Each structure stands twice: as C-alpha cells, then as structure tokens.
Amino acid sequence: MEKRIVLSTPTMHTEEIGYINEAFERNWIAPLGFNCDGFENEMNEYLNATVSAFSFHTLALCSGTAALHLAVKLAGVKRGDIVLCSDMTFAATVNPIVYEGGIPVFIDSETDSWNMDPTALEAAFKKYPEAKVVMLAHLYGTPAKLDEIVEVCKKHNAVLIEDAAEALSATYKGKRCGTFGKYGAISFNGNKIITTSGGGMLICDNTSDRDRAFYFATQARQPAPWYQHEDIGYNYRMSNVVAGIGRGQLLHLEEHRGRKTKIYERYQKSFADLPLIMNPYPECTVPNFWLSCILINEDSGIDPMYIMEKLSKSNVEARPIWKPMHMQPVFAENDFVKACENAVNEGIFARGLCLPSDIKMTEEEQDYVIDIVRSCFEK
Ligand SMILES: *Cc1c(COP(=O)(O)O)cnc(C)c1O
C-alpha cells in the first residue's frame, strides 16, 4: 500500500472549524471562555444522560494526565501512601500517583476484559489494608468489571479513580465509563476516539470537588485583590481554541464509536477460523472499540512480533499491547499482586497485538490488513 494504514489518528469534520472561527472572531483565544464552558456543559449532558440524576461535573484541562493528577490530589494521596493501580495500561495512568509521592502497587488483570482483576484487588487489600485509593484503567475502550471493583472499594472504604482516557462513550450495564468512581478522567489526545489535538477532562461526582480542581488547575489563586497563594497550583486549563475542536468532535462521538465497532466486528468475522481471539469484553458492557487487538493462542507458535514486522513491511502500523507496569524498569521496586500463579498480563503482553483501528480506514484497506495477518498463519 502506498498510503500507510495507521492505528488511530484524528478524524475531523466541519463543525470544529466553526467553533474555532468564532473564538478568533471574538478574539477569545486565551484560556477559558465560551468554548470551554460549552464543551464542559455538552460533556456534562452526555455523561449524565445515562444516570438517573444529574450528578457529574466536568472540568476541561490541557491533558488527560492533568485530569488524573488532579484526581489523585483530590483523592488525598500523600507522600508514602499506597495506591492500588491497574498494571496493564499506559504509564500516564500511574505517573500522577508518583507526582504526589504515592506508591503504586500494581494489580493483575482478568481474562474477560483484560482489566483489573477484582480478586487480585481484594488480595491486594489483604496485603495493604491501609490503601485508600484505587486507580482503575479501562483498557482499549473496554469497561472493567465495575460492579465487582466498586464493591471491593466500598468494602475497604477506598476512593475509586477511573482512568477512562481510552473509554469515552463505552458503557457498563448502560452507564458510561468515568461515572462509576468518585473521579474520572478522559483524554482528547490525538489518537483517542475524539480529539482536541491535546486535552482532557476531569469528571467529579460533586460540585465542590470540581471547584477545588478548578482552583488547583488555575495556579491556586486565593480570592484577594493581589495574587495570594496558600497552595502549590498548576496551569492545567484547556484553551478556548482547543475546546472548540472538542465541541465539534463531541457531535460525532457516537458515529466514531459506530465505525470503530464495525472495524472490530469485521476483524472478528475474518479471523474466526484462526487460533486467536479478539480483545474480549463482558456481556454487560458495550466497549467503544477504540483499538481492535488480537491474542494469539499459546500453542499456535506464532509470535505477534512476526505479524507486526510483516505488517510494517507492507506499510501497516501495528503495536504490541501496553507493556505491563510491573515489567517496566522505572517501577522495578513496586509490588505486583496477582490472583493466580502465572500473571495474566504477562501472557497478554507476550501474545497480543493492536491492529489498525483508524475510522478513516476503508473496507479495502482493512481487507489488505486482514490478508497479511491471515498469511502469517498459513503453514
Ligand atoms: C492517553 C491516555 C492517558 C493520557 O492522556 P493524555 O491526554 O495523553 O495526557 C492516560 N491513560 C490512558 C490509559 C491513556 O490511554
């Protein structure tokens, strides 16, 4: 293929530029303003549509990582505190814990959703009864086993933070990811299901936490005629121009999800006879299918890196599964808790692969990818 087939890149429509133009015409370029307010309000409505009472409040920020950092801060993580954290995820899930001096303890995944295993989480609370915060990532847009995890958190009186950076619009029993924890974070980074080029949002389940997050995100300025500071603050707000992109993108979120779903289903159908499974999801969930992944059967003898190289030679981008945090040199000293003898995550990492899931990919291009993957299994 002359054109490179990619994992996931921005897909723009026409409304985005309209909101940006409005910001330029009104000379409202600087942080905050009508697009930020509009984006937050529209996202509030979107998230609250699946809950019985309007109870979630968003704060638009410069990145998903900033949202996670403020969540960790608001959850009260202090130097030396243990935080029980998803193991198979992007480093941005974990780093904010360390920014606040917390000590991440990594929790293995289960095989039904590739997310945090509630049984391993319970085991971690036995080992670390003092833990008060849980950081849960929803991998590749597939919701974790939320009922079980919420119950374990309640039992141990722990605050749940949801890293829903990859999972915007995914639902668990009809309710959207990011609205199960006390705090949720979403990302609008360039490769996510909708993007603002870069950006994120914090979701709080009450207004006073949202106010507190706003305070930290705007340099912790006290109400006084001069600049008065009692805390260390951050410059974390989203710009009014960038928020305009987000407003336009949000109009197309469900459409993006629909196209991602079709891509996943097409791979699934085409690979039905191969010794592999697609990234699995529990029946009570509707993922957003941000990335389609495969997990190759152990006895097939096929190495995912072999498939990745073959794809790469044909100008197709593929990527290994997130390397588990407990295998990362930077976290070599951190504990890892699993529920069974062999770590589930090590198996998924060794035998998994992310396939092109860009919603601009044509059926013809996807067939091209499918043919290459299939050819790797031919004897
Ligand atoms: C993308 C991502 C983030 C970080 O979001 P940014 O907006 O890039 O800072 C955090 N966690 C996960 C799981 C992600 O995939």
Coordinates of C-alpha atoms and ligand atoms in Angstrom, one line a residue:
M1 CA 0.0 0.0 0.0
E2 CA 1.3 3.4 -0.9
K3 CA -0.8 5.1 1.8
R4 CA 0.2 4.0 5.3
I5 CA -2.5 2.2 7.3
V6 CA -2.4 3.5 10.8
L7 CA -3.6 2.5 14.3
S8 CA -5.7 5.6 15.1
T9 CA -5.4 9.2 14.0
P10 CA -7.6 12.3 14.3
T11 CA -10.8 12.4 12.2
M12 CA -12.1 16.0 11.8
H13 CA -15.5 17.1 10.5
T14 CA -16.7 20.6 9.6
E15 CA -18.1 21.9 12.9
E16 CA -14.8 22.1 14.6
I17 CA -13.5 24.9 12.5
G18 CA -16.7 26.8 13.0
Y19 CA -16.2 26.9 16.8
I20 CA -12.5 27.9 16.3
N21 CA -13.5 30.7 13.9
E22 CA -15.9 32.0 16.5
A23 CA -13.1 32.1 19.0
F24 CA -11.0 34.1 16.5
E25 CA -13.8 36.4 15.5
R26 CA -14.5 37.3 19.2
N27 CA -10.7 37.4 19.9
W28 CA -11.4 34.8 22.6
I29 CA -8.1 32.9 22.3
A30 CA -6.8 32.8 25.8
P31 CA -7.6 30.0 28.3
L32 CA -11.2 29.6 29.3
G33 CA -14.1 31.2 27.6
F34 CA -17.3 30.2 25.8
N35 CA -15.9 27.1 24.1
C36 CA -14.6 25.7 27.4
D37 CA -17.9 26.3 29.1
G38 CA -19.8 24.9 26.1
F39 CA -17.6 21.8 25.9
E40 CA -17.9 21.2 29.6
N41 CA -21.7 21.6 29.6
E42 CA -22.2 19.5 26.5
M43 CA -20.0 16.7 28.0
N44 CA -21.9 17.0 31.3
E45 CA -25.1 16.4 29.4
Y46 CA -23.6 13.5 27.5
L47 CA -22.3 11.8 30.6
N48 CA -25.3 12.4 32.7
A49 CA -27.7 11.0 30.1
T50 CA -27.1 7.5 31.4
V51 CA -27.6 8.2 35.1
S52 CA -30.8 8.9 37.0
A53 CA -29.9 12.3 38.5
F54 CA -27.6 15.0 37.1
S55 CA -24.6 14.4 39.3
F56 CA -21.4 14.6 37.3
H57 CA -19.4 17.7 36.7
T58 CA -16.6 18.2 34.3
L59 CA -13.5 20.4 34.1
A60 CA -11.8 20.9 30.8
L61 CA -8.0 20.5 31.1
C62 CA -4.9 20.6 28.9
S63 CA -4.5 16.7 29.1
G64 CA -5.9 13.5 30.4
T65 CA -2.7 13.2 32.5
A66 CA -3.5 16.6 34.2
A67 CA -7.0 15.3 34.9
L68 CA -5.6 12.1 36.5
H69 CA -3.1 14.2 38.5
L70 CA -5.9 16.4 39.9
A71 CA -7.9 13.3 40.7
V72 CA -5.0 11.8 42.7
K73 CA -4.6 15.1 44.5
L74 CA -8.3 15.5 45.3
A75 CA -8.4 11.8 46.5
G76 CA -5.9 12.9 49.1
V77 CA -2.9 10.8 48.1
K78 CA 0.1 11.9 50.2
R79 CA 3.8 11.0 50.3
G80 CA 4.2 7.3 51.1
D81 CA 0.6 6.3 50.5
I82 CA -0.1 3.0 48.7
V83 CA -2.3 3.3 45.6
L84 CA -3.7 0.1 44.1
C85 CA -3.4 0.6 40.3
S86 CA -4.1 -1.2 37.0
D87 CA -0.9 -3.0 35.8
M88 CA -1.6 -3.3 32.1
T89 CA -2.0 0.3 30.9
F90 CA -0.2 3.4 29.6
A91 CA 2.3 5.0 32.0
A92 CA 0.1 8.1 32.2
T93 CA -2.3 6.1 34.5
V94 CA 0.5 5.6 37.1
N95 CA 2.7 8.7 36.8
P96 CA 0.3 11.1 38.5
I97 CA 0.3 8.9 41.6
V98 CA 4.1 9.3 41.8
Y99 CA 3.8 13.1 41.2
E100 CA 2.1 13.2 44.6
G101 CA 4.6 10.9 46.3
G102 CA 2.2 7.9 46.3
I103 CA 3.5 4.4 45.9
P104 CA 1.7 2.4 43.1
V105 CA 1.1 -1.3 43.8
F106 CA 0.1 -3.0 40.5
I107 CA -2.9 -5.3 40.2
D108 CA -3.0 -8.1 37.6
S109 CA -5.9 -8.3 35.0
E110 CA -8.6 -10.9 34.5
T111 CA -9.0 -12.6 31.1
D112 CA -12.6 -11.5 30.4
S113 CA -11.9 -7.8 29.8
W114 CA -8.1 -7.5 30.2
N115 CA -8.7 -5.0 33.1
M116 CA -8.0 -5.1 36.8
D117 CA -9.0 -8.4 38.4
P118 CA -11.4 -7.8 41.3
T119 CA -10.0 -11.0 43.0
A120 CA -6.4 -9.7 42.8
L121 CA -7.6 -6.3 44.1
E122 CA -9.2 -8.0 47.1
A123 CA -5.9 -9.8 47.7
A124 CA -4.0 -6.5 47.5
F125 CA -6.3 -5.0 50.2
K126 CA -5.4 -8.0 52.4
K127 CA -1.8 -7.2 51.9
Y128 CA -2.2 -3.4 52.1
P129 CA -5.2 -2.8 54.4
E130 CA -4.1 0.8 54.7
A131 CA -4.6 1.5 51.0
K132 CA -7.3 4.2 50.5
V133 CA -7.2 4.8 46.7
V134 CA -7.7 2.6 43.7
M135 CA -6.7 3.7 40.2
L136 CA -8.6 1.7 37.5
A137 CA -7.9 2.0 33.8
H138 CA -10.4 0.8 31.1
L139 CA -8.1 -0.7 28.5
Y140 CA -8.7 -0.1 24.8
G141 CA -12.2 1.2 25.5
T142 CA -13.4 -2.0 27.2
P143 CA -15.1 -1.4 30.6
A144 CA -13.6 -3.2 33.6
K145 CA -15.8 -5.4 35.9
L146 CA -17.2 -2.4 37.6
D147 CA -19.8 -3.9 39.9
E148 CA -17.2 -6.2 41.5
I149 CA -14.5 -3.5 41.7
V150 CA -16.9 -0.8 43.1
E151 CA -17.9 -3.4 45.7
V152 CA -14.3 -4.2 46.8
C153 CA -13.6 -0.4 47.0
K154 CA -16.7 0.1 49.2
K155 CA -15.8 -2.7 51.4
H156 CA -12.4 -1.2 52.1
N157 CA -13.7 2.3 52.2
A158 CA -11.4 3.3 49.3
V159 CA -11.8 6.1 46.7
L160 CA -12.1 4.8 43.1
I161 CA -10.5 6.9 40.3
E162 CA -11.4 5.8 36.8
D163 CA -8.9 6.3 34.0
A164 CA -11.4 6.4 31.2
A165 CA -8.9 8.1 28.8
E166 CA -9.5 5.4 26.2
A167 CA -13.1 4.6 27.1
L168 CA -15.2 7.7 26.4
S169 CA -18.7 6.5 25.4
A170 CA -18.2 2.9 26.5
T171 CA -20.9 1.6 28.8
Y172 CA -21.2 -0.9 31.6
K173 CA -24.8 -2.0 32.2
G174 CA -25.9 1.0 30.3
K175 CA -23.9 3.6 32.3
R176 CA -20.9 5.4 30.8
C177 CA -17.4 4.8 31.9
G178 CA -16.0 7.6 34.0
T179 CA -19.2 7.9 36.1
F180 CA -18.6 5.0 38.5
G181 CA -15.7 6.4 40.5
K182 CA -15.5 9.4 42.7
Y183 CA -13.3 10.8 40.0
G184 CA -13.0 10.0 36.3
A185 CA -10.5 11.2 33.6
I186 CA -10.9 11.3 29.9
S187 CA -8.4 12.2 27.2
F188 CA -8.6 14.0 23.9
N189 CA -5.1 13.2 22.8
G190 CA -4.6 12.9 19.0
N191 CA -5.1 9.1 18.9
K192 CA -8.2 8.9 21.1
I193 CA -11.8 8.3 19.9
I194 CA -12.4 12.0 19.8
T195 CA -9.6 14.6 20.0
T196 CA -8.8 18.2 20.6
S197 CA -5.2 17.7 19.4
G198 CA -4.4 17.5 23.1
G199 CA -6.6 17.9 26.1
G200 CA -8.5 16.1 28.8
M201 CA -11.4 16.3 31.2
L202 CA -11.8 15.6 34.9
I203 CA -15.2 14.2 36.0
C204 CA -16.2 14.8 39.6
D205 CA -19.3 13.5 41.3
N206 CA -20.0 16.7 43.2
T207 CA -19.5 20.5 42.6
S208 CA -17.2 21.2 45.5
D209 CA -14.6 18.8 44.2
R210 CA -14.9 20.4 40.8
D211 CA -14.4 23.8 42.3
R212 CA -11.3 22.5 44.2
A213 CA -9.9 21.1 41.0
F214 CA -10.5 24.4 39.2
Y215 CA -8.6 26.1 41.9
F216 CA -5.5 23.8 41.5
A217 CA -5.7 24.0 37.7
T218 CA -5.5 27.8 37.7
Q219 CA -2.4 28.3 39.9
A220 CA -4.2 28.0 43.2
R221 CA -5.2 31.7 43.4
Q222 CA -7.0 32.8 46.5
P223 CA -9.7 35.4 46.3
A224 CA -7.8 38.6 47.0
P225 CA -7.1 41.8 45.1
W226 CA -3.4 40.7 44.8
Y227 CA -2.1 37.2 44.0
Q228 CA -2.5 35.3 47.2
H229 CA -1.3 31.7 47.5
E230 CA -1.8 29.1 50.2
D231 CA -1.2 26.0 48.0
I232 CA 1.0 24.9 45.1
G233 CA -1.0 25.2 41.9
Y234 CA -0.8 24.2 38.3
N235 CA -1.5 25.7 34.9
Y236 CA -3.8 22.9 33.6
R237 CA -6.8 24.6 31.9
M238 CA -7.8 23.9 28.3
S239 CA -7.5 26.8 25.8
N240 CA -10.7 28.2 24.4
V241 CA -9.5 27.5 20.8
V242 CA -8.8 23.8 21.6
A243 CA -12.2 23.5 23.3
G244 CA -13.8 24.5 20.1
I245 CA -12.3 21.4 18.4
G246 CA -13.8 19.3 21.2
R247 CA -17.3 20.7 20.8
G248 CA -17.2 19.8 17.1
Q249 CA -15.8 16.4 17.8
L250 CA -18.4 15.6 20.5
L251 CA -21.1 15.9 17.9
H252 CA -19.5 12.9 16.1
L253 CA -18.6 10.7 19.1
E254 CA -21.4 8.1 18.6
E255 CA -20.6 8.0 14.9
H256 CA -16.9 7.3 15.7
R257 CA -17.9 4.6 18.1
G258 CA -20.1 3.0 15.4
R259 CA -17.3 2.9 12.9
K260 CA -14.8 1.5 15.5
T261 CA -17.4 -1.2 16.3
K262 CA -17.7 -2.2 12.6
I263 CA -13.9 -2.4 12.3
Y264 CA -13.7 -4.7 15.3
E265 CA -16.6 -6.9 14.1
R266 CA -15.0 -7.2 10.6
Y267 CA -11.7 -8.4 12.1
Q268 CA -13.6 -10.8 14.3
K269 CA -15.5 -12.3 11.5
S270 CA -12.5 -12.6 9.2
F271 CA -10.3 -14.2 11.9
A272 CA -13.0 -16.6 13.1
D273 CA -11.1 -19.7 11.9
L274 CA -7.6 -18.6 13.2
P275 CA -6.1 -19.7 16.5
L276 CA -6.7 -16.3 18.1
I277 CA -9.3 -14.2 20.0
M278 CA -10.1 -10.5 19.7
N279 CA -9.8 -8.4 22.8
P280 CA -12.7 -9.7 24.9
Y281 CA -15.5 -7.8 26.7
P282 CA -18.0 -8.9 29.3
E283 CA -21.6 -9.3 28.1
C284 CA -22.9 -6.4 30.2
T285 CA -20.6 -3.9 28.5
V286 CA -20.6 -2.0 25.3
P287 CA -17.0 -1.0 24.6
N288 CA -16.1 1.9 22.3
F289 CA -13.7 -0.4 20.5
W290 CA -11.0 2.3 20.4
L291 CA -8.4 -0.3 19.4
S292 CA -9.0 -3.8 17.9
C293 CA -6.5 -6.3 19.3
I294 CA -5.8 -9.9 18.8
L295 CA -4.5 -12.5 21.3
I296 CA -2.8 -15.5 19.7
N297 CA -3.3 -19.0 21.2
E298 CA -0.3 -20.2 23.1
D299 CA 0.0 -23.5 21.1
S300 CA -0.1 -21.8 17.7
G301 CA 3.6 -21.0 17.8
I302 CA 3.1 -17.6 16.1
D303 CA 4.9 -14.6 17.6
P304 CA 2.9 -11.3 17.4
M305 CA 6.2 -9.6 16.6
Y306 CA 6.4 -11.6 13.5
I307 CA 3.0 -10.4 12.4
M308 CA 3.9 -6.8 13.4
E309 CA 7.1 -6.9 11.2
K310 CA 5.2 -8.4 8.3
L311 CA 2.6 -5.6 8.5
S312 CA 5.3 -3.0 8.9
K313 CA 7.0 -4.2 5.7
S314 CA 3.6 -3.6 3.9
N315 CA 3.3 -0.1 5.4
V316 CA 0.7 -1.1 8.0
E317 CA 1.1 0.1 11.6
A318 CA 0.5 -2.3 14.4
R319 CA 1.7 -2.1 18.0
P320 CA 2.3 -4.5 20.9
I321 CA -0.1 -4.5 23.8
W322 CA 0.7 -2.0 26.6
K323 CA 3.7 -3.4 28.4
P324 CA 2.6 -4.1 32.0
M325 CA 3.8 -1.6 34.5
H326 CA 5.3 -4.3 36.8
M327 CA 7.7 -5.1 33.9
Q328 CA 8.8 -1.5 33.5
P329 CA 12.3 -0.7 34.7
V330 CA 11.1 2.6 36.3
F331 CA 8.7 0.6 38.5
A332 CA 11.1 -2.3 39.3
E333 CA 10.8 -1.7 43.0
N334 CA 7.0 -1.6 43.1
D335 CA 4.9 -4.6 44.2
F336 CA 2.6 -6.5 41.9
V337 CA -0.4 -8.6 43.1
K338 CA -1.9 -11.4 41.0
A339 CA -4.7 -13.8 41.7
C340 CA -3.2 -16.9 40.0
E341 CA 0.2 -18.5 39.6
N342 CA 1.0 -17.1 36.2
A343 CA 0.5 -13.4 35.7
V344 CA -2.4 -12.9 33.2
N345 CA -0.8 -9.7 31.9
E346 CA 2.5 -11.3 31.0
G347 CA 0.6 -13.7 28.7
I348 CA -1.4 -11.0 27.1
F349 CA 1.7 -8.9 26.5
A350 CA 3.6 -11.8 25.1
R351 CA 0.8 -12.9 22.7
G352 CA -1.2 -9.8 21.9
L353 CA -1.1 -7.2 19.2
C354 CA -3.0 -4.0 18.4
L355 CA -4.3 -3.7 14.8
P356 CA -5.1 -0.7 12.7
S357 CA -8.4 0.8 14.0
D358 CA -8.5 4.1 12.3
I359 CA -12.0 5.1 11.4
K360 CA -10.9 6.5 8.1
M361 CA -9.7 3.1 7.0
T362 CA -11.7 1.8 4.0
E363 CA -13.0 -1.8 3.8
E364 CA -10.5 -2.4 1.1
E365 CA -7.7 -1.3 3.3
Q366 CA -8.9 -3.4 6.2
D367 CA -9.0 -6.4 3.9
Y368 CA -5.4 -5.7 3.0
V369 CA -4.5 -5.9 6.7
I370 CA -6.6 -9.0 7.2
D371 CA -4.9 -10.8 4.3
I372 CA -1.5 -10.1 5.7
V373 CA -2.5 -11.3 9.2
R374 CA -4.1 -14.4 7.7
S375 CA -1.0 -15.2 5.7
C376 CA 1.1 -15.3 8.9
F377 CA -0.9 -18.4 10.0
E378 CA -0.5 -20.3 6.7
K379 CA 1.7 -23.3 7.0
Ligands
LIG1 C1 -4.0 8.6 26.5 C2 -4.0 8.0 27.9 C3 -3.8 8.8 29.0 C4 -3.2 10.2 29.0 O1 -4.0 11.1 28.3 P1 -3.2 12.4 27.7 O2 -4.4 13.3 27.3 O3 -2.4 12.0 26.6 O4 -2.4 13.0 28.8 C5 -4.0 8.2 30.3 N1 -4.3 7.0 30.4 C6 -4.5 6.1 29.4 C7 -4.9 4.7 29.6 C8 -4.4 6.6 28.1 O5 -4.5 5.8 27.1

